[in-house]
CSV table of C-alpha atoms in Angstrom, one decimal:
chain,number,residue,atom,x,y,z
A,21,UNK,CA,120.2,86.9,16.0
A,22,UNK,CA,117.6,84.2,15.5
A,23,UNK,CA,116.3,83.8,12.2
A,24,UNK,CA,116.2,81.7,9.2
A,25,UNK,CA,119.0,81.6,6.4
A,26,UNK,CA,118.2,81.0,3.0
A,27,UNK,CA,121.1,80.5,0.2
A,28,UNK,CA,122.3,81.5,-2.5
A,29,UNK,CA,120.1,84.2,-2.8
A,30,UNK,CA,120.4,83.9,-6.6
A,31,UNK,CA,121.0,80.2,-8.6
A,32,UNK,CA,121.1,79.3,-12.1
A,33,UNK,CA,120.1,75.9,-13.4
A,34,UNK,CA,120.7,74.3,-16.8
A,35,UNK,CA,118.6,72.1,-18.1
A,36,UNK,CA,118.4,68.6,-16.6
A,37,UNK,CA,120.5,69.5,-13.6
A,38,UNK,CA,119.4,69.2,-9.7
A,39,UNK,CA,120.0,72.3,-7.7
A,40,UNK,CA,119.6,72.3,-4.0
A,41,UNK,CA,118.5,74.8,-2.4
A,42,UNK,CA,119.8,75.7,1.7
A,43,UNK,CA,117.7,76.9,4.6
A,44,UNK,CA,119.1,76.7,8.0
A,45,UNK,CA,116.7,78.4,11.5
A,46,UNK,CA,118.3,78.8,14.9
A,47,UNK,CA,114.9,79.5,15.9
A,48,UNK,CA,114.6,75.4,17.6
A,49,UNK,CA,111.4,75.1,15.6
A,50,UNK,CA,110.3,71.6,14.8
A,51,UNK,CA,108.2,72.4,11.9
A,52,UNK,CA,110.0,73.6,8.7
A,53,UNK,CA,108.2,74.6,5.1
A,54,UNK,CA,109.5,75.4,1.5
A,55,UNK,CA,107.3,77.4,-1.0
A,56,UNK,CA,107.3,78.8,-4.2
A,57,UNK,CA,106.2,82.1,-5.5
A,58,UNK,CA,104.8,82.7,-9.1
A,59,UNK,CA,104.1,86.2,-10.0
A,60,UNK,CA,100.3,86.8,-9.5
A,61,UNK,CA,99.9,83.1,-8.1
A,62,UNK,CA,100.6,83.4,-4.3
A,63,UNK,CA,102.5,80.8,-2.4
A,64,UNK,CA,101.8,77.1,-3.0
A,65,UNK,CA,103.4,74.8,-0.5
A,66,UNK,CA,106.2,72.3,-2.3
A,67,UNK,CA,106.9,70.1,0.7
A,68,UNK,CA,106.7,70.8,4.9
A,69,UNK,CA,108.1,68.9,7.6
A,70,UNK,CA,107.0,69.2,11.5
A,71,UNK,CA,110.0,66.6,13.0
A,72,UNK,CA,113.1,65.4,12.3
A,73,UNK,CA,113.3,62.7,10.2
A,74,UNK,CA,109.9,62.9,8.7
A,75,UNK,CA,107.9,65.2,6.0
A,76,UNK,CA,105.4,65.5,4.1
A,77,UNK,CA,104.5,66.3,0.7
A,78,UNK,CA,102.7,69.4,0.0
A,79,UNK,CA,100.1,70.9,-2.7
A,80,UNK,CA,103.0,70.9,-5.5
A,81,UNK,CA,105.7,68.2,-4.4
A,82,UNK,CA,106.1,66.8,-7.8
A,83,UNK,CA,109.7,67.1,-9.2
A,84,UNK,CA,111.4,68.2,-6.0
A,85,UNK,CA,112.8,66.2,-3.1
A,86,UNK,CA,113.6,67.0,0.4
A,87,UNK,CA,115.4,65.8,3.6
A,88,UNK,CA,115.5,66.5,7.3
A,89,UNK,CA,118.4,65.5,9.0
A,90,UNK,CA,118.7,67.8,11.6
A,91,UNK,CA,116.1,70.1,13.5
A,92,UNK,CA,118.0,73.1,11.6
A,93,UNK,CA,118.1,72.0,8.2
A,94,UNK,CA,115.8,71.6,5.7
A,95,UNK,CA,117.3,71.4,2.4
A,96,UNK,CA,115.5,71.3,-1.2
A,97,UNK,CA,116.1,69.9,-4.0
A,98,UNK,CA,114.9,70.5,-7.2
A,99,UNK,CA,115.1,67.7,-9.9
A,100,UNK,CA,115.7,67.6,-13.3
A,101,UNK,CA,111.4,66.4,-13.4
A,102,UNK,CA,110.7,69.7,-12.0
A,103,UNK,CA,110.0,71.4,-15.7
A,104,UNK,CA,109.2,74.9,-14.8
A,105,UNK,CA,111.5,75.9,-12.2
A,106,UNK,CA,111.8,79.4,-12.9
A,107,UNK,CA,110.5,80.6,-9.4
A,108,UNK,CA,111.0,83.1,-6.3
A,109,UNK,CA,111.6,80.1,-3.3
A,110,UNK,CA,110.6,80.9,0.0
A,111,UNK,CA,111.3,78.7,3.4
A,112,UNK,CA,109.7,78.8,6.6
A,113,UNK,CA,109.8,77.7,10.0
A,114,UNK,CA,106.6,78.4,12.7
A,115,UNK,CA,105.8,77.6,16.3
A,116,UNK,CA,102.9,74.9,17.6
A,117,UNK,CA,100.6,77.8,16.6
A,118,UNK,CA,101.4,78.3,12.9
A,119,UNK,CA,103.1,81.5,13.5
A,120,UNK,CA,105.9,81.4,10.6
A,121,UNK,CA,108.8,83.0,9.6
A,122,UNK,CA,110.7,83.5,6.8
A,123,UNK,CA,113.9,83.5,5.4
A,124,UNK,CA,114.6,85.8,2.4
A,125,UNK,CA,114.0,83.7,-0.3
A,126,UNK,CA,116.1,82.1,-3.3
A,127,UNK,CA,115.7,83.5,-7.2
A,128,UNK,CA,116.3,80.6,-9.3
A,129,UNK,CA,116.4,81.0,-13.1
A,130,UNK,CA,116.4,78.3,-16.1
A,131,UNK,CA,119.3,79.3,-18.1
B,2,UNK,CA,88.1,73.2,2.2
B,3,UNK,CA,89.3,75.9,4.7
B,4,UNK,CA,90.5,79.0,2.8
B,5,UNK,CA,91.4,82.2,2.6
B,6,UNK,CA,90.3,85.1,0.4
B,7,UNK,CA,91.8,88.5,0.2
B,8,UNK,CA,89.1,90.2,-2.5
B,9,UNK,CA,91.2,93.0,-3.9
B,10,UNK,CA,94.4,92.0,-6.0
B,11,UNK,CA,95.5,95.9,-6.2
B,12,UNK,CA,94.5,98.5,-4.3
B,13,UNK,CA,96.0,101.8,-4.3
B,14,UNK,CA,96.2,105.3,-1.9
B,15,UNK,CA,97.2,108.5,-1.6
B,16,UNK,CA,100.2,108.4,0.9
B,17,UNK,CA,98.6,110.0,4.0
B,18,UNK,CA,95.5,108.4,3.1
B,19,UNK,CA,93.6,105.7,5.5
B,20,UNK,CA,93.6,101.9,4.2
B,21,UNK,CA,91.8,98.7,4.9
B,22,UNK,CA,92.6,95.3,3.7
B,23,UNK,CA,90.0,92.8,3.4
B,24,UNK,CA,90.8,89.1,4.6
B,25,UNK,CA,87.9,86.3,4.9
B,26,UNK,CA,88.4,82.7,6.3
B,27,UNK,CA,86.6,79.6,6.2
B,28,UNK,CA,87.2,78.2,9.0
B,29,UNK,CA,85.5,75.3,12.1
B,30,UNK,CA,86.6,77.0,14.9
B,31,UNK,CA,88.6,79.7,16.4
B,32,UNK,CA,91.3,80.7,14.0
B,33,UNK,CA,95.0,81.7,14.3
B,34,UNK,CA,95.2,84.7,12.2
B,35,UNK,CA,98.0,86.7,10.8
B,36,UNK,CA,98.9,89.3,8.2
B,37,UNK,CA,102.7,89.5,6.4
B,38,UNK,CA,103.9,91.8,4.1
B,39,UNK,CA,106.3,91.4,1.4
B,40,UNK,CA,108.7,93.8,-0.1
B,41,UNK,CA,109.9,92.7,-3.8
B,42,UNK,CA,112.5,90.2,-3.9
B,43,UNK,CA,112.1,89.8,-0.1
B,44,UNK,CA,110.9,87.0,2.2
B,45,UNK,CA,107.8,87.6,4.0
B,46,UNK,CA,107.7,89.4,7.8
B,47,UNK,CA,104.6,88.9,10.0
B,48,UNK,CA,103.2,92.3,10.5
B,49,UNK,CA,100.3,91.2,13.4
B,50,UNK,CA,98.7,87.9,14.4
B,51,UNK,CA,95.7,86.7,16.5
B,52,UNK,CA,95.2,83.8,18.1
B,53,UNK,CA,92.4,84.4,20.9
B,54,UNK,CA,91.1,87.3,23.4
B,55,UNK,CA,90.8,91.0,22.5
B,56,UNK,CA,89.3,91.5,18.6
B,57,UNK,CA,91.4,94.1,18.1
B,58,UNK,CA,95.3,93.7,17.4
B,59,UNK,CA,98.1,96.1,16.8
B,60,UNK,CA,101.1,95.3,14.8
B,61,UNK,CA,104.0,96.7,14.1
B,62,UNK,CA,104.6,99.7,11.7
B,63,UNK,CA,101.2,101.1,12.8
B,64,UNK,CA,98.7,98.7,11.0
B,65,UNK,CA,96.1,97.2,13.3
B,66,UNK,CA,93.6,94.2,12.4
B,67,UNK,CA,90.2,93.8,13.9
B,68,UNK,CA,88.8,89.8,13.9
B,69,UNK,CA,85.1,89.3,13.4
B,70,UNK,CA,83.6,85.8,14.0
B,71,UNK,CA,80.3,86.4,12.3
B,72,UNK,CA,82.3,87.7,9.2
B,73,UNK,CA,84.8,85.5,9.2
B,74,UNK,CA,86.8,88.9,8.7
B,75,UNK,CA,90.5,89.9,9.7
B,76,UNK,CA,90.8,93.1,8.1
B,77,UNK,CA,94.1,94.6,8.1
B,78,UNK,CA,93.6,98.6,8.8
B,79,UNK,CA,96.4,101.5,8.7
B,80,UNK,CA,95.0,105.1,9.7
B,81,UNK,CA,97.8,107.0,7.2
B,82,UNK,CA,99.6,105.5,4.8
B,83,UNK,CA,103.2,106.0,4.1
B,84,UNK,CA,105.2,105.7,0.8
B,85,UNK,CA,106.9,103.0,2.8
B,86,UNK,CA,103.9,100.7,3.0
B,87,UNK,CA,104.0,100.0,-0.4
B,88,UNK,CA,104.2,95.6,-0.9
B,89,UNK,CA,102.6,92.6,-1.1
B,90,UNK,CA,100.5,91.9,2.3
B,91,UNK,CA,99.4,88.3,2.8
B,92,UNK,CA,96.4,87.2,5.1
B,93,UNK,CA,97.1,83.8,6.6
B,94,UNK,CA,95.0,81.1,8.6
B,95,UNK,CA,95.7,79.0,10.6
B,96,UNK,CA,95.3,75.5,9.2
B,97,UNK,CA,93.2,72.3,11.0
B,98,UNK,CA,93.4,68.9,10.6
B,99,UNK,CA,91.2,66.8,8.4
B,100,UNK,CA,89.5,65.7,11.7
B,101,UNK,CA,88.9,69.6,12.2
B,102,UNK,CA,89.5,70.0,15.6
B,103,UNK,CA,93.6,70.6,15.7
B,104,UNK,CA,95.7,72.9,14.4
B,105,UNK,CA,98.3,71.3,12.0
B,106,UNK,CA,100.8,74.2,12.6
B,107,UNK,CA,100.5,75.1,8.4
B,108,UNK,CA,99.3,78.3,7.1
B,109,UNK,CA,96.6,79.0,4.8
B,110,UNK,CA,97.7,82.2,2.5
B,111,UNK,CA,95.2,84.3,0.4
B,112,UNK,CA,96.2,85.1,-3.0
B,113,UNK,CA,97.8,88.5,-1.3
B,114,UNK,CA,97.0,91.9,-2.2
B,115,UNK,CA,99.5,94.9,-3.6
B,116,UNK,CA,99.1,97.9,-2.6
B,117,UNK,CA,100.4,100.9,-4.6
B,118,UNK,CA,100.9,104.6,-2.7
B,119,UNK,CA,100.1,107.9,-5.2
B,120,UNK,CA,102.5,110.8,-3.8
């Protein structure tokens, strides 16, 4: 089944620790995205790539890092700078005409 | 800017009841369209999507969405509600370059609206 794979579904960070986060599509799309989700705020795009080897940062970047190895993979990372990341963490990938889709997301949780 | 706007943060119906979700788009040219939906604690699943031709576009699980150019409208439109239906939907557009002529391939979201069904 083609789709994209997001784990753990649930993640607990302690203060000043990275976390990565893991997202993995067998769909062979080129362009990959990570968002976050705040209740009653929508989704704001953290960081997107459209090749391998290359991204971008997006409206929120700050405190997180990213890497694109392979066309599969597009792992995050969120850094100890990130000081609110209490979030709902979506990633994407879409086709040459935007159309995206989603894996099912990554709870994490301050603790 | 381009953006999207979905005007209503919470709407809600009687199940059985019809439903209409507002989307409008700012937007240079023709748009690439979508609606997803959003269960709690779920990732988001692309109910319809429009990209040129025929105004009119069914989705799946019975919800259709009707583009109009001089409205900048995609209204998302179900004829009776189920319990079921109840989620987050998110309008998306399409998003251009800073030249404005070419699509990037990145979506646009609106804020998203919930939608509540009364028994």
């Amino acid at each position: 089944d083609g789709g994209i794979t997001q784990s753990p579904k649930y993640l607990f960070r302690k203060e000043g620790q990275n976390v990565t986060l893991s997202c993995e599509q067998n769909l062979n799309h080129d362009a990959m995205y990570w968002y976050r989700q705040d209740p009653g705020q929508g989704l704001r795009l953290i960081y997107y790539s459209q090749i391998v080897n290359d991204f971008q940062k997006g409206d929120i970047a700050e405190g997180y890092s990213v890497s694109r190895e392979k066309k599969e993979s597009f792992p995050l990372t969120v850094t100890s700078a990130q000081k609110n990341p209490t979030a709902f963490y979506l990633c994407a990938s879409s086709t040459i005409r935007a159309e995206a889709f989603f894996g099912q997301g990554t709870r994490l949780t301050v603790v | 800017a381009q953006s999207v706007t979905q005007p209503d943060i919470h709407i809600t119906v009687s199940e059985g009841a019809s439903l209409e979700l507002r989307c409008n788009y700012s937007y240079g040219a023709t748009p690439y369209l979508f609606w997803y939906v959003q269960s709690p604690g779920q990732g988001l699943q692309l109910l319809l999507k429009y990209f040129s031709g025929d105004t009119l576009v069914q989705g799946i699980k019975g919800f259709e969405a009707e583009f109009k150019r001089s409205q900048s409208s995609f209204n998302l439109r179900k004829p009776s509600v189920h319990w079921s239906d109840a989620a987050e939907y998110f309008c998306a557009v399409g998003a251009l370059s800073k030249v404005g002529s070419s699509n990037t391939g990145k979506l646009i979201f609106g804020q998203g609206t919930t939608l509540q069904v009364k028994p």
